[in-house]
Short mmCIF file of C-alpha atoms in Angstrom, two decimals:
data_model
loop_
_atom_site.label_atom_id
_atom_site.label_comp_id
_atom_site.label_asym_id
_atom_site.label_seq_id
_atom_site.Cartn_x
_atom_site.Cartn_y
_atom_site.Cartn_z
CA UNK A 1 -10.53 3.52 16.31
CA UNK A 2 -8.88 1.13 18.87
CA UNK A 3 -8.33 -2.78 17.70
CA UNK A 4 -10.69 -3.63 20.43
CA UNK A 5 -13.47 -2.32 18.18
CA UNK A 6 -12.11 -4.48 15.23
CA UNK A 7 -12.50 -7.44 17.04
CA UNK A 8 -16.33 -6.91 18.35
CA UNK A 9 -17.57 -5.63 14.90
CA UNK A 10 -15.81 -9.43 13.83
CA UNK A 11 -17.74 -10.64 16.68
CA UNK A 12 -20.86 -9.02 15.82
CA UNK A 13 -22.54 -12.07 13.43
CA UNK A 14 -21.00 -15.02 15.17
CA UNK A 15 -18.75 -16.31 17.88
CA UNK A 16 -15.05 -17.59 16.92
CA UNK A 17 -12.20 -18.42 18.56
CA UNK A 18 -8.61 -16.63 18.45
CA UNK A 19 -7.60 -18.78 15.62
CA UNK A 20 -10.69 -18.27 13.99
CA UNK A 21 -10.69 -14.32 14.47
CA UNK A 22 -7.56 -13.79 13.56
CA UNK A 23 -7.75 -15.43 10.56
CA UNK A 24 -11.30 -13.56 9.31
CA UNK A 25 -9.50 -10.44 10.75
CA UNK A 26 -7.05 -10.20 8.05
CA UNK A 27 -9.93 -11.29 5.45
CA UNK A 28 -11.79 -9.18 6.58
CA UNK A 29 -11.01 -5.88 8.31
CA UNK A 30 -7.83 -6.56 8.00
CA UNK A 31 -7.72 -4.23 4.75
CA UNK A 32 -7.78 -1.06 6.61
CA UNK A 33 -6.72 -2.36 10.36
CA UNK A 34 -3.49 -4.08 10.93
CA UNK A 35 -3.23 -6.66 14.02
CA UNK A 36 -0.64 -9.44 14.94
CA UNK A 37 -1.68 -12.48 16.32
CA UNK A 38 -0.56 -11.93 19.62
CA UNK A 39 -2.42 -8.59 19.37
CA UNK A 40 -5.43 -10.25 19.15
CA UNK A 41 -5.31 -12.77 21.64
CA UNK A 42 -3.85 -9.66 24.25
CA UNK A 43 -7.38 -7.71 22.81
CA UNK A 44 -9.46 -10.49 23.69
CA UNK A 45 -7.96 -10.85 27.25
CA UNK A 46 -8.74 -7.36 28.24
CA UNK A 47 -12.49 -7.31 26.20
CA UNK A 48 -13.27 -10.23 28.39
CA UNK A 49 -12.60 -8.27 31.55
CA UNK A 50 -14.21 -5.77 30.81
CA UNK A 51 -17.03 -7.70 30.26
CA UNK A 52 -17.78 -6.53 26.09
CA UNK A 53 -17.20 -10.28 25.15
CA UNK A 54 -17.86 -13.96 26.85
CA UNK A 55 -15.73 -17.19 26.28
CA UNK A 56 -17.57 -20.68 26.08
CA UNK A 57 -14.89 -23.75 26.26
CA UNK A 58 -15.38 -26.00 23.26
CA UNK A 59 -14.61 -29.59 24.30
CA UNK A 60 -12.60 -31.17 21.16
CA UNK A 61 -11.80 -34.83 20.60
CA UNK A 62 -8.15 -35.66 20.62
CA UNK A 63 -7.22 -32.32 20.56
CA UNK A 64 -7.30 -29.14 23.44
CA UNK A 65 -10.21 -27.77 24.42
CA UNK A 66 -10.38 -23.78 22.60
CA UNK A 67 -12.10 -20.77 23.92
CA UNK A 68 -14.64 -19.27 21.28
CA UNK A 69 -15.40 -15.64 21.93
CA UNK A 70 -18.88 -13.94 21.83
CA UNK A 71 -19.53 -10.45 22.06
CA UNK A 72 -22.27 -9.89 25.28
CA UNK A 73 -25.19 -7.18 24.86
CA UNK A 74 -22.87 -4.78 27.11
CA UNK A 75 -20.37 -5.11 24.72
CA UNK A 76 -22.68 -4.07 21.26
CA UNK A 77 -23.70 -1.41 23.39
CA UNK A 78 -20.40 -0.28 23.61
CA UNK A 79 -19.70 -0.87 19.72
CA UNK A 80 -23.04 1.15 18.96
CA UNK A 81 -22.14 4.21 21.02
CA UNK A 82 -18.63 4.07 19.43
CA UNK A 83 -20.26 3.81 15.86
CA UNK A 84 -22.35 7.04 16.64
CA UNK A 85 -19.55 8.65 17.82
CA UNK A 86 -17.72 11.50 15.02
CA UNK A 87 -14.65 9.94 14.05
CA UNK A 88 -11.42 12.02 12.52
CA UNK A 89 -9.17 10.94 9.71
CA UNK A 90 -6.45 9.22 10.12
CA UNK A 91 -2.98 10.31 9.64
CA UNK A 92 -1.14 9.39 6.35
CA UNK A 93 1.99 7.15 7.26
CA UNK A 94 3.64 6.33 4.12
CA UNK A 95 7.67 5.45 3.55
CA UNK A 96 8.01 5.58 0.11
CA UNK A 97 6.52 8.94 -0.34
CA UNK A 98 8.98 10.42 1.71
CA UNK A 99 11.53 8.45 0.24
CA UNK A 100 10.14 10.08 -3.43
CA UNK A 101 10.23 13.27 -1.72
CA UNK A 102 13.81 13.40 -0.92
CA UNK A 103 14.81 10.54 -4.20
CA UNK A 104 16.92 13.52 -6.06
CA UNK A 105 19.89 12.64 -3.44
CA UNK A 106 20.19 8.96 -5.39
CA UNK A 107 20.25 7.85 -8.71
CA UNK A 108 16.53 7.82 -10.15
CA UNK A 109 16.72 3.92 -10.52
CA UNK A 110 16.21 3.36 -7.05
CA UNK A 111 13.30 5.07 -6.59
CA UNK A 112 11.75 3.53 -10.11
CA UNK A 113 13.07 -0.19 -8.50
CA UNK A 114 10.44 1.17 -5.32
CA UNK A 115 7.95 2.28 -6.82
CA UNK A 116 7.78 -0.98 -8.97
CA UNK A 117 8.20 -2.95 -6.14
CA UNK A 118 5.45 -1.22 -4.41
CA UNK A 119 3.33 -1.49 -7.42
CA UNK A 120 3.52 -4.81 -7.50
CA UNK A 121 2.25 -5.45 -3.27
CA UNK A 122 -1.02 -3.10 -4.15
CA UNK A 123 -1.50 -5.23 -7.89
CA UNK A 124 -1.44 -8.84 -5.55
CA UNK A 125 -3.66 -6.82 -3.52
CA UNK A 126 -6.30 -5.42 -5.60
CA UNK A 127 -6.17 -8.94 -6.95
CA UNK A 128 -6.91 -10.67 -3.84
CA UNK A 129 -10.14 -7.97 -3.20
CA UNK A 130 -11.21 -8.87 -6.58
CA UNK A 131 -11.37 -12.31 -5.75
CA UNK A 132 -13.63 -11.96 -2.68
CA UNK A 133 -15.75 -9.52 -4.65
CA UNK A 134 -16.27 -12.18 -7.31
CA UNK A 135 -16.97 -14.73 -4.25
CA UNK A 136 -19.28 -12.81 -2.32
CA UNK A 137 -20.66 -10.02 -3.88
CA UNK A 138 -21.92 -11.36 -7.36
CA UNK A 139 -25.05 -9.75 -7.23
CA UNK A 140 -25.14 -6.43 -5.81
CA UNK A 141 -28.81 -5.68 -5.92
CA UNK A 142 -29.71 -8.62 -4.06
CA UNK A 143 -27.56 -7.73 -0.82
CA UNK A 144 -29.35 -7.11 2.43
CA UNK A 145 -27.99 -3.91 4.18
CA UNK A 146 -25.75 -5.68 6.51
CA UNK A 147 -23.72 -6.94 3.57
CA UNK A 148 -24.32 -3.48 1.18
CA UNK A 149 -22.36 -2.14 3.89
CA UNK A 150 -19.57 -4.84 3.99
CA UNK A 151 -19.72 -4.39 -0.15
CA UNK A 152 -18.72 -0.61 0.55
CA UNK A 153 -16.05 -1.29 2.87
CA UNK A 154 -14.57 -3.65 0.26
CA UNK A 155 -15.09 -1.07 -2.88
CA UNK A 156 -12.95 1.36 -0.53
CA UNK A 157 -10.30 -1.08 -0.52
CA UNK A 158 -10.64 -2.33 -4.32
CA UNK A 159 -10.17 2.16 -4.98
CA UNK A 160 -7.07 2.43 -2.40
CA UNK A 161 -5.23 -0.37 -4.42
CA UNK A 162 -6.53 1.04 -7.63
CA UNK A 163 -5.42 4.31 -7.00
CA UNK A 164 -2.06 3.41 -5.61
CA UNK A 165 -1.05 1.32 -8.94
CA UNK A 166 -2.51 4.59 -10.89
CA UNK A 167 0.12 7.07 -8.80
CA UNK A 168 2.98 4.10 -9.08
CA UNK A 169 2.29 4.20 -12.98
CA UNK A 170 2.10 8.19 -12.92
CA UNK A 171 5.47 8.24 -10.84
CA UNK A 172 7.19 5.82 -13.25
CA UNK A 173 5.72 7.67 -16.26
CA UNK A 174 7.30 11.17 -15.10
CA UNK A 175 10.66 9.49 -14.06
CA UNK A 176 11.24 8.27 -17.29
CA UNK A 177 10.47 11.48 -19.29
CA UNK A 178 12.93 13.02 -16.86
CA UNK A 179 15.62 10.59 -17.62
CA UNK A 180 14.62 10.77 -21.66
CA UNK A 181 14.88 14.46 -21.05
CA UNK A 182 18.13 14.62 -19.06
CA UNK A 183 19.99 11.86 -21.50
CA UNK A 184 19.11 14.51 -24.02
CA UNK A 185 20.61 17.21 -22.30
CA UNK A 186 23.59 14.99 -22.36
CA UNK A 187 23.58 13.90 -25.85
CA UNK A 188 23.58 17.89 -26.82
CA UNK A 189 26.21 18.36 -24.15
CA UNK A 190 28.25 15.84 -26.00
CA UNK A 191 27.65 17.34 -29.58
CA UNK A 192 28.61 20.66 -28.08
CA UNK A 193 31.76 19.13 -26.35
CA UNK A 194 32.59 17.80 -30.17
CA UNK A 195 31.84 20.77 -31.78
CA UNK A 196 34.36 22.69 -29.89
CA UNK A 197 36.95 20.16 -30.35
CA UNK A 198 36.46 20.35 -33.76
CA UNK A 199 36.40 23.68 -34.27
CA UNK A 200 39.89 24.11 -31.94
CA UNK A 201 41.33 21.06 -34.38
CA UNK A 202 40.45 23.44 -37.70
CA UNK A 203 41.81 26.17 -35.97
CA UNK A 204 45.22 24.78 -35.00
CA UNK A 205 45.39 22.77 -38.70
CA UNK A 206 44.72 26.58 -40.34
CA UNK A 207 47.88 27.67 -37.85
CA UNK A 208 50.29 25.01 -39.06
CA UNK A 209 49.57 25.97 -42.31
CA UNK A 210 49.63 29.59 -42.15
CA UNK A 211 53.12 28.74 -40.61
CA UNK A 212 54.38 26.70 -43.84
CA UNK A 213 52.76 29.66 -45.65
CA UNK A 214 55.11 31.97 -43.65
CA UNK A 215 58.35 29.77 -44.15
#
């Protein structure tokens, strides 16, 4: 998937301008497609060449005139060929989980401090989808297709959070059974450590004695 077909499925229902688009595109799309603002507006330059998408200048009262974007019938062509067209997955990209791969080589509070933290960004996350769930989607069997469809896309996101902050809990959950386990280890370590000092402390006091014994 290129960005360019981000912006014409935003396109799709009604024209907007860059402001406008890139603010719906992180609303929006923007939970599985990631776009700066200057990525956008560079997008739109080169859609409007080629000819998938027409500006109309907006005259505005006090303030400068804005460009609002439509997508032309060449341009849904386009989008429908590319929609019809077999699509791979895409490749996993993740930081932390490499980072959790290799976390033995530090101590296992940094990687619990990570994980928390990225807990945390999915939980704000999953919150926000849950808010334009309860916004937009309050009754599911009323939807038309077109917004069935947009539902779905949405419930993928609402799992992806949901399952991250499941594998963050999971991670945390094993990292502190290994650290209960290990300060175990230590805490026997330490009785053993006393035991044998102990025992080397009777043996010496049974020496000095068998040496008064002797005298």
């Amino acid at each position: 998937m290129a960005l360019a077909h981000a912006i014409l499925a935003l396109l799709v229902n009604c024209p907007q301008s860059g402001y406008d688009l890139t603010k719906n595109f992180e609303e929006s799309v923007g939970c599985f497609w990631k776009a700066t603002h200057q990525q956008i507006y560079r997008e739109l330059a080169k859609l409007e060449t080629q000819g998938w998408v027409q500006p109309t200048t907006v005259v505005q009262d006090g303030r400068p005139d804005k460009k609002v974007y439509g997508i032309t019938a060449a341009g849904q062509q386009h989008l429908a060929t590319w929609i019809a067209t077999p699509c791979d997955t895409m490749a996993i990209k993740e930081e932390l989980l490499v980072k959790v791969f290799v976390g033995a080589l530090v101590p296992a509070q940094i990687i619990q401090q990570q994980l928390l933290q990225h807990r945390q960004i999915h939980v704000d996350q999953l919150t926000h989808y849950r808010q334009v769930e309860a916004a937009a989607f309050q009754n599911s069997s009323a939807l038309t297709l077109e917004e069935k469809l947009q539902y779905l896309v949405l419930r993928r996101g609402i799992r992806y959070e949901t399952d991250w902050i499941e594998w963050c809990d999971e991670a945390l959950a094993s990292l502190h059974e290994e650290g209960h386990a290990k300060r175990n280890v230590e805490k026997k370590e330490k009785v053993k450590v006393k035991v044998k000092e102990l025992a080397k402390k009777a043996r010496l006091q049974l020496m000095r004695r068998k040496l008064k014994a002797d005298r």
